[in-house]
Tab-separated table of C-alpha atoms and ligand atoms in Angstrom:
chain	number	residue	atom	x	y	z
X	1	MET	CA	5.985	35.406	-19.446
X	2	ASP	CA	7.462	34.672	-22.882
X	3	ARG	CA	7.752	31.167	-24.241
X	4	VAL	CA	11.319	29.951	-23.825
X	5	LYS	CA	13.278	27.343	-25.772
X	6	GLY	CA	15.926	25.026	-24.321
X	7	PHE	CA	15.455	26.405	-20.797
X	8	SER	CA	16.642	23.201	-19.100
X	9	LYS	CA	20.019	23.581	-20.881
X	10	PHE	CA	20.612	27.116	-19.532
X	11	SER	CA	23.101	27.502	-16.694
X	12	LYS	CA	21.499	28.113	-13.322
X	13	MET	CA	22.447	31.798	-13.387
X	14	ASP	CA	20.999	32.161	-16.881
X	15	LYS	CA	17.770	30.523	-15.759
X	16	LEU	CA	17.538	32.965	-12.870
X	17	LYS	CA	18.326	35.916	-15.121
X	18	TRP	CA	15.792	34.805	-17.709
X	19	VAL	CA	13.011	34.460	-15.109
X	20	CYS	CA	13.815	37.892	-13.652
X	21	SER	CA	14.079	39.483	-17.108
X	22	GLN	CA	10.430	38.575	-17.542
X	23	LEU	CA	9.320	40.475	-14.454
X	24	PRO	CA	8.059	44.063	-14.425
X	25	LYS	CA	10.851	46.563	-13.587
X	26	GLU	CA	9.561	47.241	-10.082
X	27	LYS	CA	9.950	43.522	-9.296
X	28	ALA	CA	13.572	43.384	-10.427
X	29	SER	CA	14.766	42.938	-6.823
X	30	ALA	CA	13.457	39.360	-7.055
X	31	PHE	CA	16.813	38.559	-8.679
X	32	TYR	CA	18.725	39.506	-5.522
X	33	GLU	CA	16.207	37.734	-3.297
X	34	LEU	CA	16.444	34.493	-5.257
X	35	ARG	CA	20.224	34.773	-5.594
X	36	HIS	CA	20.561	35.532	-1.869
X	37	TYR	CA	19.273	32.086	-0.903
X	38	TRP	CA	21.941	30.167	-2.829
X	39	HIS	CA	23.992	28.203	-0.330
X	40	GLU	CA	27.429	29.697	0.286
X	41	ASP	CA	29.039	26.265	0.027
X	42	ALA	CA	29.004	25.443	-3.683
X	43	LYS	CA	29.176	21.697	-3.018
X	44	VAL	CA	26.101	21.757	-0.795
X	45	GLN	CA	24.333	23.932	-3.330
X	46	GLN	CA	25.130	21.504	-6.098
X	47	ARG	CA	23.596	18.717	-4.070
X	48	PHE	CA	20.382	20.723	-3.567
X	49	ASP	CA	20.292	21.491	-7.269
X	50	GLU	CA	20.540	17.810	-8.054
X	51	PHE	CA	17.401	17.004	-6.040
X	52	SER	CA	15.234	18.655	-8.676
X	53	GLU	CA	15.371	20.268	-12.097
X	54	ASN	CA	15.452	23.870	-13.307
X	55	THR	CA	16.469	25.058	-9.850
X	56	ILE	CA	17.104	28.787	-9.504
X	57	SER	CA	17.194	29.127	-5.715
X	58	ASN	CA	16.437	27.368	-2.416
X	59	PHE	CA	13.190	27.767	-0.536
X	60	THR	CA	13.752	28.017	3.205
X	61	PHE	CA	11.348	26.727	5.855
X	62	PRO	CA	11.788	27.034	9.616
X	63	TYR	CA	13.501	24.054	11.246
X	64	SER	CA	12.202	23.637	14.808
X	65	VAL	CA	12.403	21.049	17.539
X	66	ALA	CA	9.797	19.827	19.999
X	67	PRO	CA	11.570	18.475	23.101
X	68	ASN	CA	10.278	16.141	25.827
X	69	PHE	CA	8.542	13.617	23.597
X	70	LEU	CA	8.506	10.545	25.821
X	71	ILE	CA	7.749	7.618	23.496
X	72	ASN	CA	7.893	4.025	24.766
X	73	GLY	CA	9.968	5.250	27.704
X	74	LYS	CA	12.569	7.018	25.551
X	75	ASN	CA	12.870	10.777	25.496
X	76	TYR	CA	13.085	12.424	22.061
X	77	CYS	CA	13.682	15.958	20.908
X	78	VAL	CA	11.753	15.875	17.631
X	79	PRO	CA	12.803	17.968	14.610
X	80	MET	CA	9.845	19.575	12.835
X	81	VAL	CA	9.905	21.477	9.570
X	82	ILE	CA	6.771	23.557	9.185
X	83	GLU	CA	5.925	27.117	8.208
X	84	GLU	CA	2.715	27.427	10.249
X	85	SER	CA	2.939	29.214	13.563
X	86	SER	CA	1.676	27.514	16.748
X	87	VAL	CA	2.152	23.957	15.474
X	88	VAL	CA	5.492	23.367	17.193
X	89	ALA	CA	4.335	25.175	20.327
X	90	ALA	CA	1.238	22.949	20.440
X	91	ALA	CA	3.265	19.758	19.923
X	92	SER	CA	5.743	20.763	22.632
X	93	LYS	CA	2.961	21.600	25.062
X	94	ALA	CA	1.205	18.276	24.468
X	95	ALA	CA	4.525	16.409	24.708
X	96	ASN	CA	5.210	18.048	28.083
X	97	PHE	CA	1.710	17.330	29.314
X	98	TRP	CA	1.899	13.626	28.457
X	99	SER	CA	5.497	13.231	29.615
X	100	THR	CA	4.200	13.493	33.183
X	101	ARG	CA	1.441	10.958	32.482
X	102	GLY	CA	3.435	8.021	31.161
X	103	GLY	CA	4.216	9.475	27.746
X	104	PHE	CA	3.265	8.034	24.377
X	105	LYS	CA	3.017	4.315	23.736
X	106	ALA	CA	3.523	3.319	20.134
X	107	GLN	CA	3.673	0.086	18.196
X	108	VAL	CA	4.151	-0.877	14.590
X	109	LEU	CA	1.254	-3.072	13.480
X	110	GLY	CA	2.648	-4.000	10.065
X	111	GLU	CA	5.484	-3.174	7.669
X	112	ILE	CA	4.216	-4.524	4.375
X	113	LYS	CA	4.103	-2.366	1.247
X	114	SER	CA	2.731	-3.306	-2.129
X	115	GLY	CA	3.002	-2.625	-5.821
X	116	GLN	CA	1.127	-3.828	-8.868
X	117	VAL	CA	1.616	-4.675	-12.492
X	118	HIS	CA	-1.667	-3.600	-14.065
X	119	PHE	CA	-2.582	-5.457	-17.217
X	120	PHE	CA	-5.474	-6.264	-19.504
X	121	SER	CA	-6.323	-9.606	-21.067
X	122	GLU	CA	-9.271	-11.130	-22.834
X	123	LYS	CA	-8.423	-14.511	-21.336
X	124	PRO	CA	-10.523	-15.754	-18.424
X	125	PHE	CA	-9.127	-15.670	-14.892
X	126	SER	CA	-8.963	-19.498	-14.766
X	127	PHE	CA	-6.632	-19.530	-17.784
X	128	LEU	CA	-4.428	-16.761	-16.380
X	129	LYS	CA	-4.285	-18.511	-13.022
X	130	GLU	CA	-2.869	-21.643	-14.592
X	131	GLU	CA	-0.377	-19.665	-16.633
X	132	PHE	CA	0.607	-17.766	-13.509
X	133	SER	CA	1.169	-20.963	-11.505
X	134	SER	CA	3.291	-22.433	-14.262
X	135	LYS	CA	5.435	-19.271	-14.547
X	136	ILE	CA	5.748	-18.181	-10.913
X	137	SER	CA	9.152	-19.771	-10.346
X	138	GLU	CA	10.497	-18.117	-13.515
X	139	ILE	CA	9.091	-14.767	-12.357
X	140	LYS	CA	10.762	-15.228	-8.976
X	141	LYS	CA	14.032	-16.077	-10.696
X	142	ALA	CA	13.788	-13.006	-12.920
X	143	ILE	CA	13.449	-10.688	-9.929
X	144	SER	CA	15.863	-12.467	-7.600
X	145	VAL	CA	18.874	-10.477	-8.772
X	146	PHE	CA	17.145	-7.236	-7.730
X	147	ASP	CA	15.887	-8.706	-4.469
X	148	SER	CA	18.996	-10.351	-3.047
X	149	ASN	CA	20.273	-7.267	-1.169
X	150	MET	CA	16.915	-6.605	0.459
X	151	ILE	CA	16.576	-10.264	1.395
X	152	ALA	CA	20.034	-10.128	2.987
X	153	ARG	CA	18.822	-7.167	5.075
X	154	GLY	CA	15.797	-9.151	6.288
X	155	GLY	CA	13.238	-7.900	3.762
X	156	GLY	CA	12.367	-8.644	0.160
X	157	VAL	CA	9.342	-9.756	-1.831
X	158	GLN	CA	6.927	-11.505	0.500
X	159	GLU	CA	4.120	-12.533	-1.845
X	160	ILE	CA	3.199	-12.500	-5.512
X	161	ALA	CA	-0.452	-12.937	-6.445
X	162	LEU	CA	-2.631	-12.693	-9.505
X	163	ILE	CA	-5.743	-10.601	-8.860
X	164	ASP	CA	-8.941	-10.635	-10.872
X	165	LYS	CA	-10.230	-7.048	-11.194
X	166	THR	CA	-12.712	-7.728	-13.998
X	167	SER	CA	-15.721	-7.042	-11.777
X	168	GLU	CA	-14.495	-3.431	-11.549
X	169	LEU	CA	-13.148	-2.944	-15.080
X	170	GLU	CA	-13.471	-5.152	-18.141
X	171	ASN	CA	-10.411	-7.397	-18.811
X	172	TYR	CA	-8.463	-5.792	-15.952
X	173	PHE	CA	-6.046	-7.892	-13.857
X	174	GLN	CA	-3.095	-7.253	-11.580
X	175	ILE	CA	0.008	-9.022	-10.451
X	176	ASP	CA	0.182	-7.811	-6.887
X	177	LEU	CA	3.487	-7.975	-4.997
X	178	LYS	CA	3.985	-7.477	-1.274
X	179	PHE	CA	7.327	-6.173	-0.014
X	180	LYS	CA	9.261	-5.631	3.171
X	181	THR	CA	11.721	-2.805	2.639
X	182	CYS	CA	13.492	-2.745	6.054
X	183	ASN	CA	14.763	0.769	6.815
X	184	ALA	CA	14.262	2.063	3.273
X	185	MET	CA	11.109	3.703	1.998
X	186	GLY	CA	11.847	1.417	-0.924
X	187	ALA	CA	10.242	3.187	-3.887
X	188	ASN	CA	13.130	2.532	-6.282
X	189	TYR	CA	13.548	-1.033	-5.139
X	190	ILE	CA	9.833	-1.782	-5.499
X	191	ASN	CA	9.478	-0.094	-8.878
X	192	THR	CA	12.560	-1.869	-10.263
X	193	ILE	CA	11.128	-5.253	-9.326
X	194	LEU	CA	7.681	-4.408	-10.664
X	195	GLU	CA	9.127	-3.292	-13.996
X	196	GLU	CA	11.035	-6.556	-14.183
X	197	VAL	CA	7.791	-8.485	-13.679
X	198	ALA	CA	6.123	-6.283	-16.325
X	199	ASN	CA	8.941	-7.059	-18.770
X	200	PHE	CA	8.568	-10.736	-18.039
X	201	LEU	CA	4.858	-10.557	-18.912
X	202	ARG	CA	5.579	-8.610	-22.086
X	203	VAL	CA	7.927	-11.368	-23.249
X	204	HIS	CA	6.128	-14.459	-21.972
X	205	TRP	CA	2.436	-13.530	-21.986
X	206	PRO	CA	1.422	-12.470	-25.488
X	207	PHE	CA	-2.209	-12.625	-24.315
X	208	ALA	CA	-1.665	-9.813	-21.758
X	209	GLN	CA	-1.275	-6.099	-22.404
X	210	VAL	CA	0.705	-4.503	-19.625
X	211	ASN	CA	-0.604	-1.048	-18.821
X	212	MET	CA	1.793	0.002	-16.046
X	213	ALA	CA	3.942	-1.199	-13.170
X	214	ILE	CA	4.174	0.993	-10.084
X	215	LEU	CA	4.307	0.843	-6.310
X	216	SER	CA	1.178	1.723	-4.396
X	217	ASN	CA	1.387	4.659	-2.019
X	218	TYR	CA	-1.617	3.157	-0.266
X	219	THR	CA	0.038	1.127	2.506
X	220	PRO	CA	-2.699	0.026	4.933
X	221	ASP	CA	-0.470	-2.880	6.018
X	222	CYS	CA	2.406	-0.566	6.896
X	223	LEU	CA	0.647	0.652	9.978
X	224	VAL	CA	1.505	2.260	13.294
X	225	GLU	CA	-0.498	3.042	16.418
X	226	ALA	CA	0.357	5.735	18.943
X	227	SER	CA	-1.611	6.294	22.128
X	228	VAL	CA	-1.676	8.189	25.383
X	229	SER	CA	-3.704	7.294	28.429
X	230	CYS	CA	-4.290	8.311	32.025
X	231	PRO	CA	-7.017	8.228	34.655
X	232	ILE	CA	-9.630	10.835	33.760
X	233	ASP	CA	-9.169	12.571	37.121
X	234	SER	CA	-5.512	13.315	36.375
X	235	LEU	CA	-6.420	15.414	33.332
X	236	GLY	CA	-6.623	18.516	35.512
X	237	GLU	CA	-9.396	20.853	36.595
X	238	ASN	CA	-12.887	20.214	35.208
X	239	ALA	CA	-11.701	16.868	33.893
X	240	GLN	CA	-15.197	15.410	33.495
X	241	GLU	CA	-16.469	18.361	31.490
X	242	PHE	CA	-13.277	18.451	29.423
X	243	VAL	CA	-13.539	14.746	28.620
X	244	LEU	CA	-17.188	15.054	27.626
X	245	ASN	CA	-16.357	17.834	25.169
X	246	PHE	CA	-13.244	16.059	23.919
X	247	LYS	CA	-15.309	12.914	23.255
X	248	ARG	CA	-17.913	14.933	21.402
X	249	ALA	CA	-15.202	16.456	19.220
X	250	ILE	CA	-13.909	12.988	18.317
X	251	ASP	CA	-17.448	11.741	17.643
X	252	ILE	CA	-18.061	14.705	15.335
X	253	SER	CA	-14.903	13.888	13.370
X	254	HIS	CA	-16.272	10.374	12.830
X	255	VAL	CA	-19.617	11.460	11.426
X	256	ASP	CA	-19.020	14.784	9.698
X	257	LYS	CA	-16.549	15.135	6.858
X	258	THR	CA	-16.415	18.930	6.979
X	259	ARG	CA	-14.881	18.525	10.426
X	260	ALA	CA	-13.007	15.267	9.721
X	261	VAL	CA	-10.815	16.859	7.049
X	262	THR	CA	-9.734	19.687	9.375
X	263	HIS	CA	-9.272	17.249	12.238
X	264	ASN	CA	-6.943	15.136	10.074
X	265	LYS	CA	-5.215	18.228	8.707
X	266	GLY	CA	-4.238	18.996	12.301
X	267	ILE	CA	-2.830	15.473	12.690
X	268	PHE	CA	-0.786	15.921	9.505
X	269	ASN	CA	0.520	19.260	10.785
X	270	GLY	CA	2.542	17.118	13.165
X	271	VAL	CA	3.193	14.080	10.987
X	272	ASP	CA	4.269	16.048	7.904
X	273	ALA	CA	6.604	18.263	9.912
X	274	VAL	CA	8.547	15.173	11.033
X	275	ILE	CA	8.325	13.575	7.599
X	276	LEU	CA	9.766	16.712	5.986
X	277	ALA	CA	12.482	17.153	8.614
X	278	THR	CA	13.688	13.608	8.005
X	279	GLY	CA	13.690	13.899	4.204
X	280	ASN	CA	10.699	11.609	3.673
X	281	ASP	CA	7.917	11.860	1.117
X	282	PHE	CA	5.098	13.890	2.677
X	283	ARG	CA	2.883	13.654	-0.425
X	284	ALA	CA	2.900	9.858	-0.214
X	285	VAL	CA	2.211	9.938	3.516
X	286	GLU	CA	-0.672	12.414	3.131
X	287	ALA	CA	-2.295	10.675	0.155
X	288	CYS	CA	-2.132	7.363	1.979
X	289	GLY	CA	-3.395	8.784	5.278
X	290	HIS	CA	-6.432	10.364	3.669
X	291	ALA	CA	-7.269	7.217	1.676
X	292	TYR	CA	-6.991	5.268	4.943
X	293	ALA	CA	-9.327	7.758	6.618
X	294	ALA	CA	-11.915	6.842	3.957
X	295	ARG	CA	-11.277	3.070	4.034
X	296	GLU	CA	-14.788	2.276	5.267
X	297	GLY	CA	-16.371	4.188	2.388
X	298	LYS	CA	-16.744	7.402	4.381
X	299	TYR	CA	-14.021	9.911	5.224
X	300	LYS	CA	-13.491	10.033	9.004
X	301	GLY	CA	-11.197	11.520	11.626
X	302	LEU	CA	-8.214	9.242	12.173
X	303	SER	CA	-7.974	9.346	15.971
X	304	GLN	CA	-9.960	7.321	18.493
X	305	LEU	CA	-10.963	7.914	22.098
X	306	SER	CA	-11.976	5.311	24.644
X	307	LEU	CA	-13.192	6.178	28.131
X	308	GLU	CA	-13.489	2.768	29.736
X	309	ASN	CA	-12.967	2.268	33.480
X	310	ASN	CA	-12.521	5.993	34.074
X	311	HIS	CA	-9.477	5.960	31.832
X	312	PHE	CA	-8.861	8.420	29.020
X	313	ARG	CA	-7.157	6.549	26.139
X	314	PHE	CA	-6.538	8.585	23.022
X	315	SER	CA	-4.995	6.864	20.014
X	316	LEU	CA	-4.090	7.289	16.397
X	317	THR	CA	-3.641	4.476	13.896
X	318	LEU	CA	-2.002	5.564	10.698
X	319	PRO	CA	-0.363	3.978	7.660
X	320	LEU	CA	3.120	5.478	7.331
X	321	SER	CA	5.679	4.457	4.754
X	322	VAL	CA	8.993	6.053	5.687
X	323	GLY	CA	12.682	5.372	5.390
X	324	THR	CA	15.748	6.193	7.431
X	325	VAL	CA	18.239	5.050	4.821
X	326	GLY	CA	18.464	5.848	1.139
X	327	GLY	CA	16.826	8.628	-0.837
X	328	LEU	CA	16.928	12.142	0.545
X	329	THR	CA	17.415	10.870	4.109
X	330	ASN	CA	21.134	10.441	3.437
X	331	LEU	CA	21.602	13.185	0.871
X	332	HIS	CA	19.965	16.210	2.457
X	333	PRO	CA	22.342	17.459	5.165
X	334	LEU	CA	19.472	18.583	7.382
X	335	ALA	CA	17.554	15.323	6.980
X	336	LYS	CA	20.706	13.583	8.114
X	337	ALA	CA	20.993	15.984	11.066
X	338	SER	CA	17.349	15.283	11.985
X	339	LEU	CA	18.011	11.569	12.085
X	340	ASP	CA	21.045	12.249	14.287
X	341	VAL	CA	18.924	14.367	16.637
X	342	LEU	CA	16.461	11.466	16.844
X	343	GLY	CA	19.283	9.033	17.638
X	344	ASN	CA	19.328	7.464	14.157
X	345	PRO	CA	16.062	5.565	14.428
X	346	SER	CA	15.026	2.588	12.336
X	347	ALA	CA	12.141	3.149	9.912
X	348	SER	CA	9.713	1.539	12.351
X	349	GLU	CA	10.954	3.766	15.197
X	350	LEU	CA	10.450	6.786	12.946
X	351	MET	CA	6.892	5.604	12.200
X	352	MET	CA	6.217	5.572	15.959
X	353	ILE	CA	7.745	9.032	16.441
X	354	ALA	CA	5.775	10.618	13.572
X	355	ALA	CA	2.508	9.030	14.720
X	356	SER	CA	3.105	10.239	18.289
X	357	VAL	CA	3.690	13.784	17.056
X	358	GLY	CA	0.494	13.550	14.965
X	359	LEU	CA	-1.421	12.413	18.030
X	360	ALA	CA	0.125	15.169	20.171
X	361	GLN	CA	-0.900	17.732	17.595
X	362	ASN	CA	-4.441	16.393	17.486
X	363	PHE	CA	-4.650	16.375	21.298
X	364	ALA	CA	-3.423	19.959	21.454
X	365	ALA	CA	-5.836	21.135	18.748
X	366	ILE	CA	-8.901	19.524	20.299
X	367	ASN	CA	-7.864	20.649	23.761
X	368	SER	CA	-7.794	24.255	22.512
X	369	LEU	CA	-10.886	23.947	20.349
X	370	VAL	CA	-13.131	22.655	23.145
X	371	THR	CA	-11.806	25.119	25.734
X	372	THR	CA	-10.357	28.503	24.781
X	373	GLY	CA	-10.577	28.188	20.982
X	374	ILE	CA	-7.457	28.264	18.836
X	375	GLN	CA	-7.355	31.946	17.980
X	376	LYS	CA	-5.928	32.986	21.340
X	377	GLY	CA	-2.708	31.036	20.781
X	378	HIS	CA	-2.649	31.613	17.035
X	379	MET	CA	-3.071	35.338	17.374
X	380	LYS	CA	-0.004	35.693	19.584
X	381	MET	CA	2.107	34.196	16.800
X	382	HIS	CA	0.119	36.026	14.144
X	383	LEU	CA	0.858	39.309	15.921
X	384	LEU	CA	4.595	38.558	15.839
X	385	ASN	CA	4.406	37.686	12.127
X	386	ILE	CA	2.564	40.917	11.329
X	387	LEU	CA	5.029	42.952	13.410
X	388	SER	CA	7.934	41.307	11.671
X	389	GLY	CA	6.367	42.062	8.254
X	390	LEU	CA	6.016	45.695	9.319
X	391	GLU	CA	9.651	45.745	10.476
X	392	ALA	CA	8.789	46.608	14.062
X	393	SER	CA	11.685	47.287	16.423
X	394	ARG	CA	12.211	45.302	19.635
X	395	SER	CA	10.592	47.982	21.766
X	396	GLU	CA	7.647	48.321	19.353
X	397	ILE	CA	7.148	44.537	19.557
X	398	GLU	CA	7.060	44.616	23.353
X	399	GLN	CA	4.581	47.525	23.385
X	400	ALA	CA	2.396	45.840	20.770
X	401	LYS	CA	2.376	42.582	22.733
X	402	SER	CA	1.168	44.355	25.824
X	403	TYR	CA	-1.370	46.517	23.909
X	404	PHE	CA	-2.886	43.515	22.091
X	405	SER	CA	-2.936	41.203	25.127
X	406	ASP	CA	-6.677	41.895	25.526
X	407	LYS	CA	-7.541	43.022	21.994
X	408	THR	CA	-8.302	41.322	18.712
X	409	VAL	CA	-5.301	41.140	16.410
X	410	SER	CA	-5.746	42.041	12.762
X	411	TYR	CA	-3.289	43.335	10.176
X	412	THR	CA	-5.021	46.731	10.035
X	413	ALA	CA	-5.199	47.086	13.816
X	414	VAL	CA	-1.475	46.310	14.173
X	415	ARG	CA	-0.477	48.618	11.315
X	416	ASN	CA	-2.561	51.456	12.820
X	417	PHE	CA	-1.097	50.842	16.252
X	418	LEU	CA	2.459	51.007	14.893
X	419	ALA	CA	1.675	54.094	12.803
X	420	SER	CA	0.255	55.917	15.819
X	421	MET	CA	3.282	54.971	17.914
X	422	ARG	CA	5.700	56.095	15.225
X	423	ILE	CA	3.904	59.419	14.748
X	424	SER	CA	3.949	60.156	18.454
X	425	GLN	CA	7.729	59.635	18.669
H	1	MEV	C1	-4.719	24.296	12.044
H	1	MEV	O1	-3.599	24.206	11.191
H	1	MEV	C2	-5.115	22.925	12.495
H	1	MEV	C3	-6.428	22.862	13.266
H	1	MEV	O2	-7.458	23.484	12.510
H	1	MEV	C4	-6.708	21.407	13.485
H	1	MEV	C5	-8.076	21.137	14.049
H	1	MEV	O3	-9.008	21.945	13.853
H	1	MEV	O4	-8.218	20.043	14.645
H	1	MEV	C6	-6.326	23.611	14.577
């Protein structure tokens, strides 16, 4: 690609044309492909374009639903946006399974988020502490104008503390603020307040050098637990053997990080799909979840299993910072539709839904892994994807499904099968 000047000032069409002009001739059809995905409603398209910069098209993902999620006695049909086959099928299957065994129980264990003003000072902590005490009411006053709305909604700044970090880094301190953000994810609100505190320090604390002011995406006090439980005997045939293997799988995820990462990836297959469908920030949720998985100094699987009194209790505790108002949740038409499908939940209700879907996903994955293996289910979907890529007709799809019902699916095998069928016609 050539270097380009002033690209951000080009019109959208010119950006698209420029990108395509850089492609080899045989790839020129990319222009039509990228142009094809522009939304037909110019107003909607403009909104999408405003979410990001240098947009030249829209990238489409499947929008699915997993029905029959019984959570705290309420039945949900959960929207899931994910491109990986089998995930939604697995969630739906687990949701169905648990809906006849009491469903998911979920509870929010905390809703506190935090942010820090990071600064350096050569002054000792004792000096800073006194200065901090003498200025705290002025700091509170300075931020009050930005906090009044959130306070009126039942949230707001909960705590402001000075933290000594010098044992970890020379001259390093923080002003740490704790927030309740009600139904908002709250990133803008938190960052605005933090920057106000940083400005206050810049003006009033000549002995401090502010480095940055930013929310933390690590939210271990914004925590949710989802669980399922039933008598072991009601888990179906071979329940004792199943439970033994299930327990071993959980134990492995707690001691072995090669497995723990994949185990947690499966959980986030479910969580992220809900987070994306509702217009929330999946990068924040993932980064936080993985840091939480390593909170004891070792990365571990996030789910827990207890088998007391012949009861199978499977649970997932996860930090989840989400919003159901503000940000993309109100702007993206499909995020809005997702919230409608979920009955317009509060942020804490959405935390419970996402955690339940993560747990369902994990249950489904381990269930498959310790019994049939996952390839059986995956390959069915994989076969359909390959057939679709090879533009198979309806009748070819049906014949391929029956032919591969007892054979291993691979791209080459499917292509050869189709070729032989097409030749013989
Ligand atoms: C695949 O996307 C997710 C799994 O690998 C999760 C797991 O192994 O637990 C099936």
